Amino acid sequence: MPIPVVWSPETRRHEPMREVWVGVPTDGTEVPERVDRILDALDGHDRVEAGPHDDGVLRRVHAPAFVDHLATIHAEWMQGPYDGLVGQDRVVPYVFPTSAMTQGMPPTRAAATHGRAGQFGYDTMTLVGPGTWEAARAAVDCALTAVDLVTGGDAAAYALCRPPGHHATRDGYGGSCYLNNSAIAAQALRDAGHSTVAVVDLDAHHGNGTQAIFWERGDVRYGSLHVDPGAGWFPHYFGHAPERGAGDGEGTTKNLPLPEGTGDGPWVEAVRELAEFAAGADALVVSLGVDAAADDPESPLQVTADGYAAAGQLLGSLGIPAVVVQEGGYHLDTIGGLVAAYLDGHG
Ligand SMILES: [Zn+2]
């Protein structure tokens, strides 16, 4: 039986419009059409519309203050003068109260919406617009509905989450990600009684958010292969090989940074290494980014559909109940085929 596909029409509601990259507004590539391109390619799979889930798991994986901020900041922005002043209906931060500013002092809540905009974000490319919250929240329901299918007896389920999630940390958003769908799926699998969960992240970029959320956890492993941030790639500060977790999570994080231009051979070998890292866990979450593909505009890796099929076979052959969560993948003409190749391989 092909792996069931969980989706929600609400995930189309987030329109990034543009991102501000090194000061320049550029067109966003994380567009709603991604959903339809993937759905079209998965014609032969049972389609399940995501059902509503309460905020319980969401508010344990993410700080409640951050969740409240994301749910309300766009409406607050629209009540301000910004749209009329600058023709800008996207929430764009300009000041970030990082430790460079706070220096250990407790900051007071910023009164101005444009001051508050940077409190829970860490870059200028992840804008909040009309429908962003609704889409991100629907993606969480997709992930949780896929978990329900697996805890109900399905061997695997695929959650067509959009926007993606693996760059979202406990306290904030960034990297075109708002809520961490994979981390929420992993926590929900733990709550359902799976004592150890492994997250394997195939996206071309390191999932710094997922790594951060489980950094000190011994019960959730995080393994990732990705283009080497040391070669100048996002998320720049994390994803290096020496990062292995801390405290109870010492040794439960594994990073395999790969050189620019890496193709199927060494990429699939790295997936094999992550499959061994995940073996023995009671449940598996696959962060399925397909932006490692050769045609993708967002990364320099050169993986083919055959490579993704081989990754699916390696992870599927572990025989662990699996929730596959969509992350990146931006080349509209090929993303659907790449996702289909992975799912066919996973079986
Ligand atoms: Zn990516």
Coordinates of C-alpha atoms and ligand atoms in Angstrom, one line a residue:
M1 CA 0.0 0.0 0.0
P2 CA 1.4 3.4 -0.9
I3 CA 2.1 5.7 2.1
P4 CA -0.9 7.9 2.9
V5 CA -0.6 11.6 2.3
V6 CA -1.9 14.0 4.9
W7 CA -2.5 17.5 3.7
S8 CA -4.6 20.7 4.3
P9 CA -5.8 23.3 1.9
E10 CA -5.0 25.9 4.7
T11 CA -1.3 25.4 4.1
R12 CA -1.7 27.3 0.8
R13 CA -2.6 30.5 2.8
H14 CA 1.0 31.6 3.5
E15 CA 2.4 33.8 0.7
P16 CA 6.0 34.8 1.5
M17 CA 5.9 37.4 -1.3
R18 CA 9.5 38.3 -0.7
E19 CA 12.4 37.9 1.7
V20 CA 14.9 40.5 2.6
W21 CA 18.3 39.0 1.9
V22 CA 21.5 41.0 2.6
G23 CA 19.3 44.1 2.5
V24 CA 17.7 43.3 -0.8
P25 CA 14.0 42.2 -1.2
T26 CA 14.1 39.1 -3.3
D27 CA 11.1 36.9 -4.4
G28 CA 10.3 34.1 -2.0
T29 CA 10.7 30.5 -3.3
E30 CA 8.6 28.8 -0.6
V31 CA 5.4 29.4 -2.5
P32 CA 1.9 27.8 -2.2
E33 CA 2.2 26.1 -5.5
R34 CA 4.6 23.7 -3.9
V35 CA 1.6 22.0 -2.2
D36 CA -0.1 21.4 -5.5
R37 CA 3.0 20.2 -7.4
I38 CA 3.6 17.6 -4.7
L39 CA -0.1 16.5 -4.5
D40 CA -0.2 16.1 -8.3
A41 CA 2.8 13.7 -8.1
L42 CA 1.3 11.6 -5.4
D43 CA -1.9 10.7 -7.3
G44 CA -1.7 7.0 -6.4
H45 CA -1.6 7.6 -2.7
D46 CA -4.5 7.7 -0.3
R47 CA -5.2 11.4 0.6
V48 CA -6.2 12.3 4.1
E49 CA -7.2 15.8 5.1
A50 CA -5.6 16.9 8.4
G51 CA -7.9 17.0 11.4
P52 CA -7.8 19.7 14.1
H53 CA -5.6 19.1 17.1
D54 CA -5.3 21.2 20.3
D55 CA -2.2 23.2 21.2
G56 CA -0.9 20.8 23.8
V57 CA 2.1 19.4 22.0
L58 CA 2.7 22.6 20.1
R59 CA 3.0 24.6 23.4
R60 CA 5.4 22.1 24.9
V61 CA 7.8 22.1 21.9
H62 CA 7.6 25.9 21.5
A63 CA 7.5 28.6 24.1
P64 CA 3.9 29.7 24.7
A65 CA 4.9 33.4 24.4
F66 CA 6.3 32.7 21.0
V67 CA 3.2 30.8 19.8
D68 CA 1.0 33.7 21.0
H69 CA 3.2 36.2 19.2
L70 CA 3.1 34.3 15.9
A71 CA -0.7 34.0 16.2
T72 CA -1.3 37.7 16.7
I73 CA 1.6 39.8 15.3
H74 CA 0.2 40.2 11.8
A75 CA -3.2 41.5 13.0
E76 CA -1.3 44.0 15.3
W77 CA 0.9 45.1 12.3
M78 CA -2.2 45.8 10.3
Q79 CA -3.7 48.0 13.0
G80 CA -0.5 50.1 12.9
P81 CA 0.4 52.7 10.3
Y82 CA 2.8 50.4 8.4
D83 CA 0.7 49.5 5.4
G84 CA 0.0 53.1 4.6
L85 CA 3.5 54.4 5.4
V86 CA 5.5 52.0 3.4
G87 CA 3.0 49.9 1.5
Q88 CA 4.2 46.9 3.5
D89 CA 1.7 44.4 4.9
R90 CA 4.3 41.9 5.9
V91 CA 5.8 41.9 9.4
V92 CA 9.4 42.8 8.9
P93 CA 11.7 43.1 11.9
Y94 CA 14.4 45.7 12.1
V95 CA 15.7 45.3 15.6
F96 CA 16.6 42.0 17.3
P97 CA 17.0 41.8 21.1
T98 CA 19.7 39.2 20.9
S99 CA 22.3 38.9 23.7
A100 CA 24.3 41.6 21.8
M101 CA 21.7 44.0 22.9
T102 CA 20.4 42.6 26.2
Q103 CA 23.8 41.7 27.7
G104 CA 22.1 39.7 30.4
M105 CA 19.6 42.5 31.4
P106 CA 15.9 41.6 31.4
P107 CA 14.3 43.5 28.4
T108 CA 11.0 45.3 28.8
R109 CA 8.3 44.4 26.2
A110 CA 8.6 46.7 23.2
A111 CA 5.5 49.0 23.0
A112 CA 5.8 49.5 19.2
T113 CA 4.7 46.6 16.9
H114 CA 7.8 47.2 14.7
G115 CA 10.0 46.9 17.8
R116 CA 8.3 43.7 18.9
A117 CA 8.5 42.2 15.4
G118 CA 12.1 41.0 16.0
Q119 CA 11.6 39.5 19.4
F120 CA 10.8 36.0 18.2
G121 CA 12.5 36.0 14.8
Y122 CA 16.1 35.6 14.0
D123 CA 16.4 36.7 10.4
T124 CA 15.0 39.2 7.9
M125 CA 13.9 36.6 5.2
T126 CA 11.1 35.0 7.2
L127 CA 8.2 37.5 6.9
V128 CA 4.8 37.1 8.5
G129 CA 1.9 38.0 6.3
P130 CA -1.9 37.4 6.1
G131 CA -2.4 33.6 6.4
T132 CA 1.1 32.8 7.7
W133 CA -0.2 31.7 11.1
E134 CA -3.1 29.8 9.6
A135 CA -0.9 27.9 7.2
A136 CA 1.8 27.2 9.8
R137 CA -0.8 25.9 12.3
A138 CA -2.4 23.8 9.6
A139 CA 1.0 22.2 8.9
V140 CA 1.2 21.3 12.6
D141 CA -2.2 19.5 12.2
C142 CA -0.8 17.7 9.1
A143 CA 2.1 16.4 11.2
L144 CA -0.1 15.4 14.1
T145 CA -2.6 13.7 11.9
A146 CA 0.2 11.7 10.3
V147 CA 1.3 10.7 13.8
D148 CA -2.3 9.6 14.5
L149 CA -2.2 7.3 11.5
V150 CA 1.1 5.7 12.6
T151 CA 0.0 5.2 16.2
G152 CA -3.2 3.8 14.8
G153 CA -1.2 1.1 13.0
D154 CA 0.0 2.4 9.7
A155 CA 3.7 1.6 9.1
A156 CA 4.3 5.1 7.7
A157 CA 2.5 8.3 6.9
Y158 CA 3.6 11.4 5.0
A159 CA 2.7 14.9 6.1
L160 CA 2.6 17.5 3.4
C161 CA 3.6 20.3 5.7
R162 CA 4.0 23.9 4.4
P163 CA 5.6 26.2 5.5
P164 CA 8.5 23.9 6.4
G165 CA 9.6 23.8 10.1
H166 CA 13.1 22.5 10.8
H167 CA 14.7 25.9 11.3
A168 CA 12.1 27.0 13.9
T169 CA 13.5 26.8 17.4
R170 CA 11.7 26.6 20.8
D171 CA 11.6 30.4 21.0
G172 CA 11.5 31.6 17.5
Y173 CA 11.2 31.4 13.7
G174 CA 13.6 31.8 10.8
G175 CA 14.8 30.2 7.7
S176 CA 11.3 30.3 6.1
C177 CA 10.1 28.2 9.0
Y178 CA 7.6 29.2 11.7
L179 CA 6.6 26.1 13.7
N180 CA 8.7 23.0 13.8
N181 CA 6.5 20.3 12.4
S182 CA 9.1 17.5 12.7
A183 CA 9.9 18.3 16.3
I184 CA 6.2 18.4 17.1
A185 CA 5.7 15.0 15.4
A186 CA 8.7 13.5 17.3
Q187 CA 7.2 14.8 20.7
A188 CA 3.8 13.4 19.8
L189 CA 5.3 10.0 19.0
R190 CA 7.0 10.2 22.4
D191 CA 3.7 11.1 24.1
A192 CA 2.1 8.1 22.3
G193 CA 4.5 5.7 24.1
H194 CA 7.4 5.4 21.8
S195 CA 10.3 5.5 24.2
T196 CA 13.0 6.6 21.7
V197 CA 12.4 8.6 18.6
A198 CA 15.0 9.3 15.9
V199 CA 14.7 12.3 13.6
V200 CA 16.6 11.9 10.3
D201 CA 16.9 15.2 8.4
L202 CA 17.4 14.9 4.6
D203 CA 16.9 18.6 3.8
A204 CA 19.9 20.3 2.0
H205 CA 20.2 22.6 5.0
H206 CA 21.0 21.8 8.6
G207 CA 17.8 21.7 10.8
N208 CA 19.2 24.0 13.6
G209 CA 15.7 24.3 15.1
T210 CA 15.2 20.6 15.6
Q211 CA 18.7 20.2 16.8
A212 CA 18.2 23.0 19.4
I213 CA 14.9 21.6 20.6
F214 CA 16.3 18.2 21.4
W215 CA 19.9 19.2 22.2
E216 CA 19.8 18.1 25.8
R217 CA 17.3 15.2 25.3
G218 CA 18.4 11.6 25.5
D219 CA 15.0 10.3 24.3
V220 CA 15.0 12.0 20.8
R221 CA 18.0 11.6 18.5
Y222 CA 18.7 14.1 15.7
G223 CA 20.8 13.2 12.7
S224 CA 21.3 15.4 9.6
L225 CA 23.2 15.5 6.4
H226 CA 23.4 18.9 4.7
V227 CA 25.6 21.2 2.7
D228 CA 28.5 22.3 5.0
P229 CA 27.7 25.5 6.8
G230 CA 31.5 25.9 7.0
A231 CA 31.4 26.5 3.2
G232 CA 29.2 29.5 3.8
W233 CA 25.7 28.1 3.8
F234 CA 22.6 28.8 6.0
P235 CA 22.2 28.3 9.0
H236 CA 25.9 29.3 9.2
Y237 CA 26.3 29.0 13.0
F238 CA 25.1 25.4 13.4
G239 CA 25.4 22.0 11.6
H240 CA 29.1 21.4 12.1
A241 CA 30.4 17.9 12.8
P242 CA 31.5 18.5 16.4
E243 CA 28.0 19.4 17.5
R244 CA 26.9 16.2 19.3
G245 CA 24.4 17.3 22.0
A246 CA 24.8 18.1 25.6
G247 CA 23.8 16.8 29.1
D248 CA 21.3 13.9 28.7
G249 CA 21.6 14.5 25.0
E250 CA 25.3 14.0 24.7
G251 CA 25.9 11.9 21.6
T252 CA 22.3 12.0 20.5
T253 CA 22.9 14.6 17.8
K254 CA 24.8 13.7 14.7
N255 CA 25.8 16.1 11.9
L256 CA 27.2 15.0 8.5
P257 CA 28.1 18.2 6.6
L258 CA 28.8 17.6 2.9
P259 CA 30.8 19.6 0.4
E260 CA 29.2 21.7 -2.3
G261 CA 28.5 19.6 -5.4
T262 CA 27.9 16.3 -3.5
G263 CA 26.0 13.8 -5.6
D264 CA 24.2 10.5 -5.1
G265 CA 27.1 8.3 -4.2
P266 CA 28.4 10.0 -1.1
W267 CA 25.0 11.5 -0.2
V268 CA 23.4 8.0 -0.1
E269 CA 26.4 6.8 1.9
A270 CA 25.7 9.5 4.5
V271 CA 22.0 8.5 4.6
R272 CA 23.2 5.0 5.3
E273 CA 25.2 6.3 8.3
L274 CA 22.2 8.2 9.6
A275 CA 20.0 5.0 9.1
E276 CA 22.5 3.2 11.4
F277 CA 22.3 6.1 13.9
A278 CA 18.5 5.8 13.9
A279 CA 18.4 2.0 14.1
G280 CA 17.0 0.7 17.4
A281 CA 14.7 3.7 17.9
D282 CA 11.0 2.9 18.5
A283 CA 9.8 5.5 16.0
L284 CA 11.2 7.6 13.1
V285 CA 10.6 11.1 11.9
V286 CA 12.0 11.9 8.4
S287 CA 12.5 15.6 7.7
L288 CA 12.1 15.2 4.0
G289 CA 13.6 18.2 2.3
V290 CA 14.1 17.6 -1.4
D291 CA 16.2 20.8 -1.9
A292 CA 19.4 18.6 -2.1
A293 CA 18.3 17.9 -5.7
A294 CA 20.5 19.0 -8.6
D295 CA 17.9 21.4 -10.0
D296 CA 17.1 23.1 -6.7
P297 CA 17.8 26.9 -6.6
E298 CA 18.5 26.9 -2.9
S299 CA 21.4 24.5 -2.5
P300 CA 24.5 23.3 -4.4
L301 CA 24.0 19.6 -3.8
Q302 CA 23.5 17.4 -6.8
V303 CA 21.2 14.5 -5.6
T304 CA 18.8 12.8 -8.1
A305 CA 15.4 11.2 -7.8
D306 CA 17.3 7.8 -7.7
G307 CA 19.3 9.1 -4.7
Y308 CA 16.0 10.0 -2.9
A309 CA 14.6 6.6 -3.7
A310 CA 17.7 5.0 -2.2
A311 CA 17.3 7.1 0.9
G312 CA 13.7 5.9 1.2
Q313 CA 14.8 2.3 0.9
L314 CA 17.5 2.7 3.5
L315 CA 15.2 4.4 6.1
G316 CA 12.1 2.2 5.2
S317 CA 14.2 -1.0 5.7
L318 CA 14.7 -0.1 9.3
G319 CA 11.1 -1.3 9.8
I320 CA 10.4 1.5 12.4
P321 CA 7.0 3.2 12.4
A322 CA 7.7 6.4 10.5
V323 CA 6.2 9.9 10.0
V324 CA 7.7 11.6 6.9
V325 CA 7.4 15.4 7.2
Q326 CA 7.9 17.7 4.2
E327 CA 10.6 20.4 4.7
G328 CA 12.3 22.3 1.8
G329 CA 12.3 21.7 -2.0
Y330 CA 11.8 24.7 -4.3
H331 CA 12.2 23.6 -7.9
L332 CA 8.5 23.4 -8.9
D333 CA 9.0 21.2 -11.9
T334 CA 10.8 18.4 -10.0
I335 CA 9.8 18.5 -6.3
G336 CA 6.7 16.3 -6.7
G337 CA 8.8 13.6 -8.5
L338 CA 11.5 13.8 -5.8
V339 CA 8.9 13.3 -2.9
A340 CA 7.3 10.5 -4.8
A341 CA 10.7 8.8 -5.3
Y342 CA 11.4 9.0 -1.6
L343 CA 8.0 7.6 -0.6
D344 CA 8.1 4.8 -3.2
G345 CA 11.6 3.8 -1.8
H346 CA 10.4 4.0 1.8
G347 CA 7.5 1.6 0.9
Ligands
ZN1 ZN 16.5 23.5 3.0

